[in-house]
């Protein structure tokens, strides 16, 4: 089969599309003929060998896909050949065929196209677990989302609104990204590049929340924006650390936690995928249902053929991606 082939860990621009053997499903597994795969920031780290989990060489990268089940392994009763599905995996989605544990494969709603099904995967799952499981978001909460025009950010803004947040404030860089966040339902937008970060974020969040502050902060960005967001949290607020798109891991000042009874927690979503697949499946069903109900819709800014993976990953590396990038696999 055709696949993006990583034979040695290297920067993604040194990797090419080539051939890998067709996968065969083992016990409890299925093989999916991939139609669309989601391009994610962690793929850059997996390809270069900087990710916490290093796949055995050679391998195809790619953590999320949608397609049609083409083979079913021993013991799989929940899925059949011909089912239209999406899947969340550690690697393997940037290929014509993907072998996946059946527990990590989800039936798609009728009528949903494959690109959207793939785009409603990893980032919406991560946003959901961040908002509901880690931050215990309640209806009526005020939510601040950093990196709100990116993959995690768009999903967090849309999900926070869909799940009943009273106010969603979006932190972005630049007017084009501000427009993306507004279209996703943000009630207020802060251009983090146009203000004095130290006090500006707190002032803008207070202005958008009648002086209350943020009950929940979703941070996939890190760096200086994190410290600014910590100052914008309300009494008993919860911040969730998801990633460091700014390239800098922040240091949390513990005195802020004490003074305002604040909690800061981290999220590694793939642990939930592997340890609690039934929970992840319930969340995926909820995400698909919210989409069908018109309450969330992925922003797919670019679609590429499999060979376009370098361009997609380059946009993510250079901070030039909006929403989701999708590989359409023939
Ligand atoms: N913990 C988990 O389970 C998990 C799951 C998935 C992803 N992640 C991580 O989450 C992070 C974000 O992923 P993503 O898919 O959302 O990436 P993305 O689509 O590239 O979005 C990143 C966002 O951060 C913004 N940003 C970058 N530098 C910034 C800065 N200095 N100040 C303010 N904003 C800045 C970007 O704005 P511009 O576009 O304007 O640069 C963009 O909106 C990555 O580090 C990824 O590895 C973690």
Short mmCIF file of C-alpha atoms and ligand atoms in Angstrom, two decimals:
data_model
loop_
_atom_site.label_atom_id
_atom_site.label_comp_id
_atom_site.label_asym_id
_atom_site.label_seq_id
_atom_site.Cartn_x
_atom_site.Cartn_y
_atom_site.Cartn_z
CA UNK A 1 0.00 0.00 0.00
CA UNK A 2 0.97 3.64 -0.47
CA UNK A 3 1.95 5.38 2.77
CA UNK A 4 4.06 8.15 4.26
CA UNK A 5 7.05 5.98 5.24
CA UNK A 6 9.30 6.79 8.20
CA UNK A 7 12.34 4.46 7.90
CA UNK A 8 14.57 6.50 10.22
CA UNK A 9 13.47 9.22 12.64
CA UNK A 10 14.11 12.52 10.86
CA UNK A 11 12.59 15.97 10.29
CA UNK A 12 9.35 15.51 8.28
CA UNK A 13 10.72 17.33 5.22
CA UNK A 14 13.20 14.45 4.77
CA UNK A 15 10.38 11.84 4.70
CA UNK A 16 8.53 10.70 1.54
CA UNK A 17 5.52 8.72 0.37
CA UNK A 18 6.51 5.10 -0.45
CA UNK A 19 5.29 1.53 -0.04
CA UNK A 20 4.56 -0.50 3.12
CA UNK A 21 3.10 -4.03 3.30
CA UNK A 22 -0.72 -4.16 3.47
CA UNK A 23 -1.70 -4.61 7.14
CA UNK A 24 -3.52 -7.76 8.29
CA UNK A 25 -5.90 -7.48 11.28
CA UNK A 26 -4.86 -9.39 14.42
CA UNK A 27 -7.17 -10.55 17.20
CA UNK A 28 -9.50 -7.69 18.20
CA UNK A 29 -8.37 -5.50 15.30
CA UNK A 30 -9.80 -4.22 12.02
CA UNK A 31 -8.25 -2.82 8.84
CA UNK A 32 -9.71 0.40 7.46
CA UNK A 33 -9.39 1.64 3.87
CA UNK A 34 -8.45 5.23 4.76
CA UNK A 35 -10.35 8.02 3.00
CA UNK A 36 -9.24 10.97 5.13
CA UNK A 37 -6.60 11.51 7.82
CA UNK A 38 -6.24 14.37 10.28
CA UNK A 39 -2.87 16.20 10.32
CA UNK A 40 -1.86 17.06 13.90
CA UNK A 41 1.03 18.89 15.53
CA UNK A 42 2.20 15.77 17.44
CA UNK A 43 2.81 14.02 14.05
CA UNK A 44 5.85 16.30 13.63
CA UNK A 45 7.25 14.99 16.92
CA UNK A 46 6.43 11.33 16.13
CA UNK A 47 8.21 11.50 12.74
CA UNK A 48 11.35 13.06 14.22
CA UNK A 49 11.46 10.60 17.16
CA UNK A 50 10.82 13.35 19.74
CA UNK A 51 7.44 12.01 20.86
CA UNK A 52 7.08 10.05 24.11
CA UNK A 53 6.11 6.89 22.15
CA UNK A 54 8.46 5.81 19.32
CA UNK A 55 6.82 3.40 16.82
CA UNK A 56 8.86 0.46 15.48
CA UNK A 57 10.56 1.35 12.14
CA UNK A 58 9.46 1.51 9.38
CA UNK A 59 6.02 2.98 10.06
CA UNK A 60 3.41 5.39 8.74
CA UNK A 61 2.63 8.34 11.04
CA UNK A 62 -0.87 9.81 11.56
CA UNK A 63 -3.11 9.57 14.62
CA UNK A 64 -6.66 9.91 13.29
CA UNK A 65 -8.48 8.71 10.20
CA UNK A 66 -11.87 7.97 8.70
CA UNK A 67 -12.67 5.35 6.09
CA UNK A 68 -14.35 2.01 5.41
CA UNK A 69 -13.68 -1.24 7.28
CA UNK A 70 -12.13 -3.68 4.77
CA UNK A 71 -11.09 -6.60 7.03
CA UNK A 72 -12.09 -7.78 10.50
CA UNK A 73 -9.85 -9.79 12.86
CA UNK A 74 -10.71 -12.68 15.17
CA UNK A 75 -13.11 -11.85 17.97
CA UNK A 76 -14.42 -8.56 16.54
CA UNK A 77 -18.21 -8.55 16.68
CA UNK A 78 -18.94 -4.83 16.92
CA UNK A 79 -17.80 -3.95 13.38
CA UNK A 80 -18.22 -5.45 9.91
CA UNK A 81 -16.67 -5.06 6.47
CA UNK A 82 -18.23 -2.02 4.79
CA UNK A 83 -18.85 0.00 7.99
CA UNK A 84 -18.05 3.72 7.66
CA UNK A 85 -15.87 4.57 10.66
CA UNK A 86 -13.37 6.93 12.22
CA UNK A 87 -10.41 5.77 14.32
CA UNK A 88 -7.92 7.11 16.87
CA UNK A 89 -4.53 5.40 16.88
CA UNK A 90 -0.94 5.96 18.02
CA UNK A 91 0.33 5.96 14.40
CA UNK A 92 -0.47 4.58 10.93
CA UNK A 93 -3.21 6.88 9.55
CA UNK A 94 -1.13 8.48 6.73
CA UNK A 95 -1.57 5.39 4.54
CA UNK A 96 -4.09 3.73 2.24
CA UNK A 97 -4.83 1.11 4.91
CA UNK A 98 -4.84 1.42 8.70
CA UNK A 99 -4.78 -1.44 11.23
CA UNK A 100 -6.55 -0.37 14.43
CA UNK A 101 -7.87 -1.99 17.63
CA UNK A 102 -11.65 -2.30 17.24
CA UNK A 103 -12.10 -0.55 20.62
CA UNK A 104 -10.62 2.63 19.08
CA UNK A 105 -12.87 2.58 15.97
CA UNK A 106 -16.18 4.48 15.94
CA UNK A 107 -19.13 4.20 13.55
CA UNK A 108 -19.80 7.51 11.75
CA UNK A 109 -23.28 9.03 11.51
CA UNK A 110 -24.99 8.54 8.12
CA UNK A 111 -24.30 11.35 5.71
CA UNK A 112 -21.15 12.64 7.43
CA UNK A 113 -18.26 12.98 4.99
CA UNK A 114 -14.93 11.32 5.74
CA UNK A 115 -12.91 14.54 6.05
CA UNK A 116 -15.29 15.93 8.67
CA UNK A 117 -15.39 12.59 10.52
CA UNK A 118 -11.57 12.63 10.73
CA UNK A 119 -11.57 16.28 11.79
CA UNK A 120 -14.10 15.56 14.56
CA UNK A 121 -11.53 13.25 16.18
CA UNK A 122 -8.40 13.99 18.16
CA UNK A 123 -8.80 17.73 18.75
CA UNK A 124 -12.50 17.52 19.72
CA UNK A 125 -11.77 14.57 21.99
CA UNK A 126 -8.91 16.50 23.61
CA UNK A 127 -11.05 19.62 23.99
CA UNK A 128 -13.92 17.61 25.51
CA UNK A 129 -11.72 15.84 28.06
CA UNK A 130 -10.03 19.16 28.91
CA UNK A 131 -13.31 21.02 29.46
CA UNK A 132 -15.43 18.34 31.13
CA UNK A 133 -13.08 15.81 32.76
CA UNK A 134 -10.08 17.95 33.75
CA UNK A 135 -11.72 21.38 34.23
CA UNK A 136 -15.18 20.12 35.31
CA UNK A 137 -16.81 22.87 33.23
CA UNK A 138 -20.38 23.66 34.30
CA UNK A 139 -23.16 25.34 32.35
CA UNK A 140 -22.78 29.10 32.87
CA UNK A 141 -18.99 29.02 33.29
CA UNK A 142 -16.80 31.66 31.65
CA UNK A 143 -14.11 30.01 29.54
CA UNK A 144 -10.86 31.44 28.15
CA UNK A 145 -9.34 29.50 25.22
CA UNK A 146 -5.78 30.28 24.10
CA UNK A 147 -4.62 29.42 20.57
CA UNK A 148 -8.29 29.71 19.63
CA UNK A 149 -7.77 29.64 15.86
CA UNK A 150 -5.74 26.39 15.97
CA UNK A 151 -6.91 22.79 16.02
CA UNK A 152 -7.43 22.39 19.77
CA UNK A 153 -8.56 26.01 20.10
CA UNK A 154 -11.37 25.88 17.51
CA UNK A 155 -12.64 22.62 19.01
CA UNK A 156 -12.53 24.08 22.54
CA UNK A 157 -14.41 27.26 21.58
CA UNK A 158 -17.12 25.31 19.75
CA UNK A 159 -17.48 22.64 22.46
CA UNK A 160 -17.51 25.15 25.34
CA UNK A 161 -20.38 27.00 23.63
CA UNK A 162 -22.20 23.78 22.71
CA UNK A 163 -21.92 22.46 26.28
CA UNK A 164 -23.34 25.59 27.88
CA UNK A 165 -20.52 28.00 28.73
CA UNK A 166 -21.97 31.46 29.39
CA UNK A 167 -19.05 33.32 27.83
CA UNK A 168 -16.16 32.10 25.71
CA UNK A 169 -13.19 34.43 25.34
CA UNK A 170 -10.72 33.55 22.58
CA UNK A 171 -7.01 34.40 22.70
CA UNK A 172 -5.55 34.59 19.17
CA UNK A 173 -2.75 36.21 17.16
CA UNK A 174 -3.93 38.66 14.47
CA UNK A 175 -7.20 39.74 12.87
CA UNK A 176 -7.55 36.80 10.45
CA UNK A 177 -7.38 34.40 13.39
CA UNK A 178 -9.77 36.58 15.39
CA UNK A 179 -12.30 36.17 12.59
CA UNK A 180 -11.97 32.36 12.77
CA UNK A 181 -12.63 32.44 16.53
CA UNK A 182 -15.68 34.70 16.10
CA UNK A 183 -17.10 32.40 13.42
CA UNK A 184 -16.70 29.48 15.86
CA UNK A 185 -18.86 31.28 18.41
CA UNK A 186 -16.39 33.17 20.63
CA UNK A 187 -18.18 35.98 22.49
CA UNK A 188 -15.03 38.09 22.82
CA UNK A 189 -11.61 37.93 21.19
CA UNK A 190 -8.25 39.08 22.53
CA UNK A 191 -5.40 39.67 20.05
CA UNK A 192 -2.52 38.45 22.20
CA UNK A 193 0.00 40.08 19.85
CA UNK A 194 -1.56 43.53 20.14
CA UNK A 195 -1.71 44.03 23.92
CA UNK A 196 0.57 44.20 26.92
CA UNK A 197 0.17 40.52 27.89
CA UNK A 198 0.86 40.89 31.61
CA UNK A 199 -2.23 42.96 32.41
CA UNK A 200 -4.03 43.00 29.06
CA UNK A 201 -5.44 39.48 29.16
CA UNK A 202 -6.83 39.93 32.67
CA UNK A 203 -8.41 43.25 31.74
CA UNK A 204 -9.96 41.88 28.55
CA UNK A 205 -11.32 38.75 30.29
CA UNK A 206 -12.78 40.83 33.11
CA UNK A 207 -14.38 43.19 30.57
CA UNK A 208 -15.98 40.23 28.77
CA UNK A 209 -17.23 38.55 31.97
CA UNK A 210 -18.66 41.47 34.00
CA UNK A 211 -15.52 41.54 36.13
CA UNK A 212 -15.76 37.82 37.05
CA UNK A 213 -12.67 36.36 35.33
CA UNK A 214 -12.26 32.93 33.72
CA UNK A 215 -13.66 29.87 35.52
CA UNK A 216 -11.85 27.66 32.99
CA UNK A 217 -8.71 28.27 30.92
CA UNK A 218 -7.76 25.92 28.06
CA UNK A 219 -4.08 26.35 27.19
CA UNK A 220 -2.54 24.60 24.17
CA UNK A 221 -0.04 27.48 23.77
CA UNK A 222 2.17 27.88 26.89
CA UNK A 223 4.87 30.54 26.97
CA UNK A 224 4.10 34.07 28.12
CA UNK A 225 0.39 33.69 27.29
CA UNK A 226 0.09 31.07 30.04
CA UNK A 227 1.28 33.41 32.80
CA UNK A 228 -1.05 36.13 31.51
CA UNK A 229 -4.00 33.70 31.48
CA UNK A 230 -3.23 32.55 35.04
CA UNK A 231 -3.74 36.17 36.14
CA UNK A 232 -7.12 36.23 34.40
CA UNK A 233 -8.58 33.26 36.34
CA UNK A 234 -11.53 33.74 38.66
CA UNK A 235 -11.70 32.50 42.27
CA UNK A 236 -11.74 28.62 42.19
CA UNK A 237 -10.88 28.65 38.49
CA UNK A 238 -9.36 25.66 36.66
CA UNK A 239 -6.61 25.81 34.04
CA UNK A 240 -5.79 22.84 31.80
CA UNK A 241 -2.34 22.57 30.19
CA UNK A 242 -2.63 20.85 26.80
CA UNK A 243 0.46 21.83 24.82
CA UNK A 244 3.19 24.31 24.12
CA UNK A 245 2.54 25.62 20.61
CA UNK A 246 4.48 28.80 21.50
CA UNK A 247 7.56 26.62 21.93
CA UNK A 248 8.10 27.44 25.59
CA UNK A 249 7.04 25.38 28.61
CA UNK A 250 5.72 27.82 31.23
CA UNK A 251 6.57 27.79 34.93
CA UNK A 252 3.46 28.14 37.11
CA UNK A 253 3.74 30.57 40.03
CA UNK A 254 2.33 28.66 43.00
CA UNK A 255 1.39 31.84 44.90
CA UNK A 256 -1.40 32.48 42.34
CA UNK A 257 -2.85 29.04 43.02
CA UNK A 258 -2.99 29.69 46.73
CA UNK A 259 -4.30 33.24 46.64
CA UNK A 260 -7.29 32.50 44.38
CA UNK A 261 -7.89 28.79 45.15
CA UNK A 262 -6.91 27.92 41.60
CA UNK A 263 -6.29 24.45 40.15
CA UNK A 264 -3.88 23.80 37.27
CA UNK A 265 -4.00 20.33 35.70
CA UNK A 266 -2.51 18.65 32.65
CA UNK A 267 -4.09 16.52 29.95
CA UNK A 268 -2.54 13.71 27.94
CA UNK A 269 -5.59 12.61 25.98
CA UNK A 270 -4.07 9.45 24.47
CA UNK A 271 -3.92 7.94 27.98
CA UNK A 272 -7.73 8.10 28.11
CA UNK A 273 -7.90 6.51 24.61
CA UNK A 274 -5.76 3.58 25.79
CA UNK A 275 -6.96 3.19 29.40
CA UNK A 276 -10.67 4.02 29.03
CA UNK A 277 -11.73 3.27 25.42
CA UNK A 278 -15.44 2.97 26.35
CA UNK A 279 -15.40 6.48 27.85
CA UNK A 280 -13.70 7.83 24.72
CA UNK A 281 -16.35 6.08 22.57
CA UNK A 282 -19.17 7.72 24.55
CA UNK A 283 -17.50 11.10 24.06
CA UNK A 284 -17.06 10.42 20.32
CA UNK A 285 -20.79 9.58 20.04
CA UNK A 286 -21.56 12.88 21.82
CA UNK A 287 -19.23 14.82 19.48
CA UNK A 288 -20.87 13.26 16.40
CA UNK A 289 -24.35 13.98 17.86
CA UNK A 290 -23.47 17.63 18.53
CA UNK A 291 -22.26 17.91 14.93
CA UNK A 292 -25.47 16.35 13.56
CA UNK A 293 -27.47 18.78 15.74
CA UNK A 294 -25.58 21.67 14.12
CA UNK A 295 -23.80 22.66 17.33
CA UNK A 296 -20.25 22.10 16.14
CA UNK A 297 -18.64 22.00 12.76
CA UNK A 298 -14.92 21.50 12.17
CA UNK A 299 -13.07 24.30 10.38
CA UNK A 300 -11.17 22.46 7.63
CA UNK A 301 -8.92 25.16 6.20
CA UNK A 302 -6.92 23.01 3.77
CA UNK A 303 -7.18 19.55 2.17
CA UNK A 304 -4.16 17.81 0.61
CA UNK A 305 -3.53 14.50 -1.16
CA UNK A 306 -1.32 12.05 0.78
CA UNK A 307 1.75 13.54 -0.94
CA UNK A 308 0.82 16.95 0.53
CA UNK A 309 1.62 15.84 4.09
CA UNK A 310 4.82 17.94 4.13
CA UNK A 311 2.94 21.10 3.23
CA UNK A 312 0.37 20.41 5.94
CA UNK A 313 2.94 19.67 8.63
CA UNK A 314 4.93 22.76 7.50
CA UNK A 315 1.88 24.98 8.10
CA UNK A 316 1.54 23.53 11.61
CA UNK A 317 5.26 23.90 12.36
CA UNK A 318 5.24 27.52 11.16
CA UNK A 319 2.05 28.45 13.04
CA UNK A 320 0.23 29.16 9.77
CA UNK A 321 -2.59 26.62 10.09
CA UNK A 322 -6.15 27.57 10.92
CA UNK A 323 -8.53 24.94 12.30
CA UNK A 324 -7.86 21.51 10.79
CA UNK A 325 -5.75 20.22 7.92
CA UNK A 326 -6.87 17.00 6.23
CA UNK A 327 -5.13 14.48 3.96
CA UNK A 328 -7.56 12.97 1.46
CA UNK A 329 -6.33 9.46 0.73
CA UNK A 330 -7.48 7.83 -2.53
N1 LIG B 1 -2.32 17.05 25.51
C1 LIG B 1 -2.85 16.40 24.51
O1 LIG B 1 -3.43 15.32 24.66
C2 LIG B 1 -2.73 17.00 23.13
C3 LIG B 1 -3.52 16.55 22.07
C4 LIG B 1 -3.40 17.18 20.83
C5 LIG B 1 -2.48 18.23 20.68
N2 LIG B 1 -1.71 18.63 21.74
C6 LIG B 1 -0.76 19.76 21.66
O2 LIG B 1 -1.50 20.96 21.69
C7 LIG B 1 -0.75 21.99 21.01
C8 LIG B 1 -1.66 22.71 20.03
O3 LIG B 1 -2.15 21.80 19.06
P1 LIG B 1 -3.05 22.34 17.87
O4 LIG B 1 -3.46 21.16 17.08
O5 LIG B 1 -4.10 23.25 18.40
O6 LIG B 1 -1.96 23.21 17.07
P2 LIG B 1 -2.20 24.39 16.00
O7 LIG B 1 -3.37 24.06 15.16
O8 LIG B 1 -0.88 24.67 15.39
O9 LIG B 1 -2.64 25.64 16.93
C9 LIG B 1 -1.74 26.29 17.80
C10 LIG B 1 -2.32 27.64 18.16
O10 LIG B 1 -1.43 28.30 19.06
C11 LIG B 1 -1.22 29.64 18.63
N3 LIG B 1 0.07 30.16 19.04
C12 LIG B 1 1.30 29.73 18.67
N4 LIG B 1 2.26 30.46 19.28
C13 LIG B 1 1.64 31.37 20.04
C14 LIG B 1 2.08 32.41 20.91
N5 LIG B 1 3.39 32.65 21.11
N6 LIG B 1 1.16 33.16 21.56
C15 LIG B 1 -0.16 32.93 21.36
N7 LIG B 1 -0.67 31.96 20.55
C16 LIG B 1 0.23 31.18 19.90
C17 LIG B 1 -1.33 29.54 17.12
O11 LIG B 1 -1.60 30.81 16.57
P3 LIG B 1 -0.93 31.16 15.10
O12 LIG B 1 -1.56 30.19 14.15
O13 LIG B 1 -1.30 32.56 14.86
O14 LIG B 1 0.54 30.96 15.28
C18 LIG B 1 -2.49 28.55 16.95
O15 LIG B 1 -3.73 29.21 17.03
C19 LIG B 1 0.44 21.29 20.36
O16 LIG B 1 1.56 21.53 21.19
C20 LIG B 1 0.06 19.82 20.39
O17 LIG B 1 1.18 18.98 20.44
C21 LIG B 1 -1.82 18.02 22.95
#
